[in-house]
Coordinates of C-alpha atoms and ligand atoms in Angstrom, one line a residue:
M3 CA -0.1 0.2 0.1
P4 CA 1.1 3.2 -0.9
E5 CA 2.6 5.4 2.2
A6 CA 1.0 8.2 3.8
K7 CA 3.2 11.4 4.2
S8 CA 2.3 14.2 7.0
A9 CA 2.4 17.6 5.9
S10 CA 1.0 18.7 9.6
R11 CA 4.7 20.3 10.9
Y12 CA 3.6 22.8 7.9
R13 CA 1.6 26.2 7.7
P14 CA -2.4 26.0 6.4
E15 CA -1.8 27.2 2.7
T16 CA 1.6 23.8 2.4
R17 CA -1.1 21.1 4.7
L18 CA -4.1 22.1 2.4
V19 CA -1.9 21.4 -1.1
H20 CA 0.1 18.3 0.4
S21 CA -1.2 16.5 3.5
G22 CA -2.5 13.2 3.4
T23 CA -1.3 12.5 -0.3
L24 CA -0.9 8.6 -0.6
R25 CA 1.0 8.2 -3.9
S26 CA 0.3 4.4 -6.0
Q27 CA 3.3 3.5 -7.8
F28 CA 2.6 5.2 -10.6
A29 CA 3.6 8.1 -8.5
E30 CA 1.0 10.5 -9.9
T31 CA 0.7 14.6 -9.1
S32 CA -2.3 15.0 -8.7
E33 CA -4.2 12.4 -6.5
A34 CA -5.5 9.6 -7.8
L35 CA -9.4 8.8 -7.6
F36 CA -9.8 5.4 -6.3
L37 CA -12.7 4.5 -7.8
T38 CA -13.7 1.0 -6.0
Q39 CA -16.2 -0.8 -3.7
G40 CA -13.7 -3.2 -2.4
Y41 CA -10.6 -5.0 -2.3
V42 CA -9.1 -8.3 -3.4
Y43 CA -6.7 -10.6 -1.1
D44 CA -3.7 -12.1 -2.1
T45 CA -4.9 -15.5 -0.4
A46 CA -7.8 -16.1 2.5
E47 CA -5.1 -16.3 5.4
Q48 CA -4.9 -12.4 4.6
C49 CA -8.1 -12.2 4.0
E50 CA -8.5 -13.4 7.6
A51 CA -5.9 -11.2 9.3
R52 CA -7.8 -8.2 7.6
F53 CA -11.0 -8.9 8.4
K54 CA -9.4 -9.6 12.0
G55 CA -7.5 -6.2 12.2
D56 CA -4.0 -7.7 12.3
D57 CA -3.3 -7.3 8.6
P58 CA -3.6 -3.3 8.3
G59 CA -5.1 -2.5 4.2
F60 CA -8.7 -1.9 3.3
I61 CA -11.5 -3.7 3.5
Y62 CA -14.5 -2.3 1.6
S63 CA -15.4 1.4 0.8
R64 CA -18.0 1.7 3.0
Y65 CA -15.3 1.3 6.0
S66 CA -12.5 3.1 3.9
N67 CA -10.9 4.2 0.9
P68 CA -7.5 5.7 -0.2
T69 CA -9.3 8.4 -1.5
V70 CA -11.7 9.6 1.3
A71 CA -8.5 8.8 3.5
M72 CA -6.7 10.8 1.7
F73 CA -9.2 13.7 2.4
E74 CA -9.8 12.7 5.9
Q75 CA -5.8 13.1 6.8
R76 CA -5.7 15.7 4.8
M77 CA -8.6 18.1 7.1
A78 CA -7.5 16.5 10.3
A79 CA -4.0 18.1 9.4
L80 CA -5.4 21.5 8.4
E81 CA -7.8 21.6 11.2
G82 CA -5.4 20.3 14.3
A83 CA -7.6 17.3 14.6
E84 CA -5.7 13.5 16.1
T85 CA -8.3 12.5 12.6
A86 CA -11.3 12.8 10.5
R87 CA -14.1 10.7 9.3
A88 CA -15.5 12.1 5.9
L89 CA -19.2 11.2 5.3
A90 CA -22.2 11.7 2.4
T91 CA -23.5 15.5 3.4
G92 CA -22.8 18.0 5.9
M93 CA -26.3 16.8 7.4
A94 CA -24.7 12.6 7.9
A95 CA -22.0 14.2 10.0
V96 CA -24.0 16.3 12.4
T97 CA -26.5 13.3 12.4
T98 CA -23.5 11.0 13.0
A99 CA -21.5 13.4 15.7
M100 CA -25.4 13.4 17.6
L101 CA -26.6 10.4 17.8
A102 CA -23.7 7.2 17.5
P103 CA -22.3 8.5 21.4
L104 CA -25.7 8.7 22.5
K105 CA -28.4 6.9 24.1
A106 CA -31.9 7.1 25.4
G107 CA -31.8 9.0 28.6
D108 CA -29.3 11.8 27.9
H109 CA -29.3 14.9 27.5
V110 CA -28.2 17.2 24.8
V111 CA -27.7 21.2 24.7
A112 CA -28.0 23.2 22.0
A113 CA -27.9 26.8 20.7
K114 CA -31.5 28.2 19.7
A115 CA -29.9 29.5 16.2
L116 CA -29.5 26.9 14.1
F117 CA -29.5 25.5 10.2
G118 CA -32.9 24.1 10.0
S119 CA -32.1 21.1 9.6
C120 CA -29.4 20.6 13.0
R121 CA -32.0 21.9 14.9
Y122 CA -34.7 19.1 13.5
V123 CA -31.5 16.7 14.1
V124 CA -32.2 18.4 18.1
E125 CA -35.4 19.3 18.8
D126 CA -37.1 16.4 16.9
L127 CA -35.2 13.5 16.2
L128 CA -33.1 13.0 19.4
P129 CA -36.3 12.9 21.5
R130 CA -37.6 10.4 19.1
Y131 CA -35.6 7.8 20.5
G132 CA -35.6 8.9 24.1
I133 CA -32.7 11.7 24.2
E134 CA -34.5 14.9 25.8
S135 CA -32.8 18.3 24.5
T136 CA -33.2 21.7 25.5
L137 CA -32.5 25.0 23.3
V138 CA -30.8 27.6 24.7
D139 CA -29.5 31.6 23.5
G140 CA -26.5 30.3 22.5
L141 CA -24.8 34.0 23.3
D142 CA -26.0 33.9 27.3
L143 CA -23.2 31.8 29.0
D144 CA -26.3 31.6 32.5
Q145 CA -28.7 30.0 30.0
W146 CA -25.8 27.2 29.4
R147 CA -25.1 26.6 32.8
K148 CA -28.6 26.7 34.1
A149 CA -29.3 24.0 31.1
M150 CA -26.6 21.7 32.2
R151 CA -28.2 18.6 34.1
P152 CA -26.1 15.4 35.9
N153 CA -26.9 13.4 32.2
T154 CA -26.0 16.3 30.0
K155 CA -23.8 14.5 27.2
T156 CA -23.6 16.4 24.3
C157 CA -23.8 20.4 23.8
F158 CA -23.6 21.5 20.4
I159 CA -23.3 25.3 18.1
E160 CA -22.6 26.9 15.2
S161 CA -20.8 29.7 15.3
P162 CA -20.9 31.7 13.2
T163 CA -24.7 30.8 13.2
N164 CA -26.9 30.3 10.0
P165 CA -28.0 33.0 9.1
T166 CA -27.9 35.7 11.5
L167 CA -23.9 35.0 12.3
D168 CA -23.9 35.6 15.6
V169 CA -21.4 34.9 17.1
L170 CA -20.8 32.5 20.1
D171 CA -18.2 32.5 22.7
I172 CA -16.6 28.4 21.7
G173 CA -14.1 28.2 25.5
G174 CA -16.8 29.5 27.3
I175 CA -19.4 27.5 26.1
A176 CA -16.3 24.3 26.3
E177 CA -15.8 25.1 29.8
I178 CA -19.8 24.8 31.4
A179 CA -19.8 21.6 28.7
H180 CA -16.7 19.9 30.5
Q181 CA -17.5 21.1 34.1
A182 CA -20.4 19.4 33.4
G183 CA -18.5 16.3 31.8
A184 CA -20.1 16.6 28.7
R185 CA -18.4 17.4 25.3
L186 CA -18.9 20.6 22.6
I187 CA -19.5 19.7 18.4
V188 CA -19.0 22.7 17.0
D189 CA -20.3 22.9 13.2
N190 CA -17.7 25.4 11.8
V191 CA -19.2 26.2 8.6
F192 CA -19.4 29.1 8.7
A193 CA -16.1 30.4 9.8
T194 CA -14.6 27.3 7.6
P195 CA -10.8 26.2 9.0
I196 CA -9.3 28.9 7.4
W197 CA -10.6 31.5 10.2
Q198 CA -11.5 29.4 13.0
S199 CA -10.5 26.2 14.6
P200 CA -12.8 25.5 17.2
L201 CA -11.2 22.1 18.8
A202 CA -7.6 25.0 19.7
L203 CA -10.7 27.1 21.3
G204 CA -11.8 23.9 23.9
A205 CA -14.3 22.0 21.7
D206 CA -14.8 18.3 21.5
V207 CA -15.5 17.7 18.2
V208 CA -15.9 19.8 14.6
V209 CA -18.3 19.3 12.2
Y210 CA -18.4 20.6 8.3
S211 CA -20.6 20.8 5.6
A212 CA -17.9 20.1 3.2
T213 CA -21.0 20.2 0.4
K214 CA -19.9 24.8 0.7
H215 CA -16.5 26.0 1.0
I216 CA -14.8 23.0 1.2
D217 CA -16.2 21.7 -2.6
G218 CA -17.1 25.6 -2.4
Q219 CA -17.8 24.7 -6.9
G220 CA -20.7 23.6 -6.1
R221 CA -20.0 19.9 -7.3
T222 CA -20.5 17.9 -4.6
L223 CA -22.0 17.1 -0.7
G224 CA -20.0 15.6 1.4
G225 CA -19.4 16.1 5.0
V226 CA -16.8 15.7 7.8
I227 CA -16.0 15.1 11.6
L228 CA -13.2 16.1 13.5
S229 CA -12.1 15.0 16.8
S230 CA -9.7 12.6 19.1
N231 CA -9.0 9.2 18.3
N232 CA -11.1 8.1 20.9
F233 CA -14.6 9.5 19.9
V234 CA -13.9 7.5 16.2
Q235 CA -12.7 4.6 18.5
D236 CA -16.0 4.8 20.8
H237 CA -18.4 6.2 19.4
L238 CA -18.2 6.7 15.6
Q239 CA -16.2 3.8 13.9
T240 CA -18.8 1.1 14.5
F241 CA -21.8 3.0 13.9
I242 CA -20.1 4.2 10.5
R243 CA -19.1 0.9 9.7
Q244 CA -22.6 -0.8 10.5
T245 CA -24.8 2.0 9.4
G246 CA -22.9 3.6 6.0
P247 CA -22.9 7.1 5.8
S248 CA -20.5 6.7 3.5
I249 CA -19.1 8.7 1.3
S250 CA -18.5 8.3 -2.4
P251 CA -14.8 8.6 -3.2
F252 CA -15.5 10.6 -6.2
N253 CA -16.9 13.6 -3.9
A254 CA -14.2 12.6 -1.7
W255 CA -11.8 13.2 -4.6
V256 CA -13.5 16.5 -5.8
L257 CA -13.5 18.0 -1.7
L258 CA -9.5 16.7 -1.7
K259 CA -9.0 18.8 -5.3
G260 CA -11.6 21.6 -3.7
L261 CA -9.3 21.9 -0.5
E262 CA -6.2 22.9 -2.5
T263 CA -6.7 25.8 -3.3
L264 CA -9.9 26.6 -0.2
G265 CA -6.9 29.5 1.9
V266 CA -6.7 31.3 -1.3
R267 CA -10.6 31.0 -2.4
V268 CA -11.9 32.4 1.0
R269 CA -9.4 35.0 1.9
Q270 CA -10.8 36.2 -1.5
Q271 CA -14.3 36.0 -0.6
T272 CA -13.9 37.6 2.7
E273 CA -11.9 40.6 1.3
S274 CA -15.0 41.4 -1.4
A275 CA -17.5 40.3 1.5
A276 CA -15.9 43.4 3.5
A277 CA -16.3 46.1 0.8
I278 CA -19.6 44.8 0.5
A279 CA -20.9 45.2 3.6
E280 CA -18.7 48.1 4.1
A281 CA -21.1 49.4 0.9
L282 CA -23.8 48.2 2.5
A283 CA -23.4 49.5 6.1
S284 CA -24.4 52.8 4.9
H285 CA -27.2 52.2 2.0
P286 CA -30.3 54.6 2.9
K287 CA -32.1 51.2 1.5
V288 CA -30.8 48.3 4.5
S289 CA -31.9 49.4 7.9
R290 CA -30.2 45.8 9.5
L291 CA -26.6 44.8 8.6
I292 CA -24.7 41.8 10.2
Y293 CA -20.5 41.5 8.8
P294 CA -18.4 39.8 12.0
G295 CA -15.5 41.6 10.2
R296 CA -17.3 45.0 11.6
A297 CA -16.4 46.9 14.2
D298 CA -20.2 46.9 14.2
H299 CA -20.7 43.6 14.6
P300 CA -22.2 42.4 18.1
Q301 CA -19.9 40.2 19.5
A302 CA -16.8 42.5 17.6
A303 CA -14.5 42.1 20.5
L304 CA -15.4 37.8 19.9
V305 CA -14.9 37.5 16.7
K306 CA -11.3 39.5 17.3
K307 CA -10.9 36.7 19.8
Q308 CA -11.7 33.4 18.4
M309 CA -11.2 34.0 15.1
R310 CA -8.9 34.9 12.3
A311 CA -10.9 37.5 10.2
G312 CA -14.8 37.7 9.3
S313 CA -16.8 35.2 6.6
T314 CA -17.7 35.4 3.2
L315 CA -21.5 35.7 4.4
I316 CA -23.5 39.0 5.3
G317 CA -26.6 39.8 6.1
F318 CA -28.6 41.9 6.2
E319 CA -32.4 44.0 6.3
V320 CA -34.2 46.1 3.4
E321 CA -36.9 48.2 4.7
G322 CA -40.7 46.8 3.5
G323 CA -40.5 43.2 4.4
K324 CA -40.5 39.9 2.6
A325 CA -42.2 41.6 -0.9
A326 CA -38.8 44.3 -0.7
A327 CA -36.9 41.3 -0.1
F328 CA -38.3 39.3 -2.8
R329 CA -37.4 42.3 -5.4
C330 CA -34.1 42.9 -4.2
L331 CA -33.6 38.7 -4.5
N332 CA -35.3 39.2 -8.6
A333 CA -33.8 42.3 -9.4
L334 CA -29.7 41.0 -9.0
K335 CA -28.1 39.8 -11.8
I336 CA -24.6 38.6 -10.7
A337 CA -25.5 37.3 -7.4
R338 CA -28.4 33.5 -8.2
I339 CA -30.6 33.3 -5.6
S340 CA -30.1 29.4 -3.9
N341 CA -30.1 28.0 -0.8
N342 CA -26.5 26.7 -1.1
L343 CA -23.3 29.1 0.4
G344 CA -19.1 29.4 0.3
D345 CA -19.4 29.0 -3.7
A346 CA -17.1 30.7 -6.5
K347 CA -20.6 32.3 -7.7
S348 CA -22.3 34.9 -5.3
L349 CA -25.6 33.4 -4.0
V350 CA -27.9 35.3 -2.2
T351 CA -30.8 33.3 0.3
H352 CA -34.4 34.3 1.9
P353 CA -34.2 32.5 4.4
A354 CA -37.2 32.6 5.9
T355 CA -39.2 31.1 2.8
T356 CA -36.2 28.4 2.5
T357 CA -33.5 27.0 4.8
H358 CA -35.8 28.4 8.1
Q359 CA -39.2 27.8 6.3
R360 CA -39.7 24.9 9.0
L361 CA -39.5 27.4 12.0
A362 CA -42.7 28.8 13.5
P363 CA -42.7 32.8 12.5
E364 CA -42.7 33.7 16.1
V365 CA -39.6 31.2 16.5
R366 CA -37.5 32.6 13.4
A367 CA -38.6 36.4 14.7
G368 CA -36.9 35.3 18.4
L369 CA -33.7 34.7 15.9
G370 CA -33.5 37.4 14.1
I371 CA -34.7 36.3 11.0
G372 CA -37.3 38.6 9.7
E373 CA -38.9 38.4 6.9
S374 CA -36.6 40.9 4.8
F375 CA -33.7 39.2 6.0
I376 CA -31.1 38.2 3.4
R377 CA -28.3 36.1 3.5
Y378 CA -25.0 37.0 0.3
S379 CA -22.6 34.7 0.1
V380 CA -19.9 36.1 -1.5
G381 CA -18.2 34.2 -4.8
L382 CA -15.3 35.0 -6.2
E383 CA -16.4 37.5 -8.8
H384 CA -14.9 40.9 -8.5
K385 CA -16.4 43.1 -5.7
D386 CA -17.1 45.6 -7.7
D387 CA -19.4 44.3 -10.0
L388 CA -21.0 42.8 -6.5
I389 CA -21.2 46.1 -5.4
E390 CA -22.7 47.7 -8.4
D391 CA -25.4 44.2 -9.1
L392 CA -26.6 45.4 -5.1
V393 CA -26.8 48.5 -5.2
A394 CA -28.7 48.0 -8.6
A395 CA -31.1 45.8 -7.2
L396 CA -31.4 47.6 -3.7
E397 CA -32.7 50.4 -6.0
K398 CA -35.9 48.0 -7.1
V399 CA -36.5 47.7 -3.0
Ligands
PLP6 C1 -24.5 25.6 8.9 C2 -24.5 24.2 8.4 N1 -24.6 22.8 8.8 C3 -25.0 21.8 7.8 C4 -25.4 21.8 7.0 C5 -25.9 20.6 6.6 O1 -24.6 20.3 4.8 P1 -25.4 19.3 3.7 O2 -26.4 20.3 3.0 O3 -24.1 18.5 3.3 O4 -26.0 18.3 4.7 C6 -25.7 22.6 6.4 C7 -25.8 23.6 5.3 O5 -26.7 22.8 4.1 C8 -25.6 24.5 7.1 O6 -25.5 25.8 6.8

């Protein structure tokens, strides 16, 4: 089997290009795509030893695959995690990280401000299996303290949150979780591994929808869980093997190649996002602007403390409710209406009628997701074109 070369001693840009590469006997430059379900053995004895765990190597691609392993090792090196498991989607990663270690009688505490499907897992799915959950205002550490119970096993947050870009105190919440004997899982999709490292801030597990910035070109779905070896051994390994949320090697290959340009893309998209946020801040039709890179962000001090830069996403409200927001979306010529984010193409979303439509209107209002709230995911187009496009669309509001 080809040998893995770890580049984890290098800086992130170098790790994004080299870490985890498994070069085959053909010494290819670009990582090989091992599009295979299974593997063959020289002898029945070798096969027996492989299944027993005495002979290292691949058994079946539901368990592991060389291309998937390259993606996992590169992600782990980037994140500073002991290990990573890649899965078919971001939701497979969230659901597996939440469900696999828990059993009936356990308790989960999560921030209220979650992506709609993540909130479904916490609020609806887990309780069906006897796992109680409590939702708190993620910004209020006292609410976290009060929600902890002797049977609390997992705390779960996103930061920045989808879509209102609140920034939660990862270190503070991790401390409260650990004092109660619970683990903290952080969905780091909005921050990206380029701008935030939750494990270094005290989190125990990090999850990603790789569908977002990691692919970043709208091609594949994917998810990743990053954690200690123990968490994988004790909780994930058997669950993933036996229930099969595994990623296709083809998708893992696309994501592996996506990592090579992740740093360049996220830096450029963040720089453009800051310029667009600046243009929106003084626009008369914009009634509210949220951008984590700005001094007027409600948690600006925390952003400085725990993130290396702002975000590729902007949230804003226009005067005039849903009709005005729709007029703005419909008038955009470059940014396209979509529910995805982190893409090379700028994408705009109306969360109240899409990603968060499942929530009752009063719950949405409590989360700050008004009828005129727009989420703007900044792409790789020229920032001046994007600003001109937005300013022209705002004329229609
Ligand atoms: C914060 C967050 N977590 C998880 C997901 C789920 O990812 P996927 O669509 O890859 O399942 C998404 C987006 O869809 C998201 O925005």
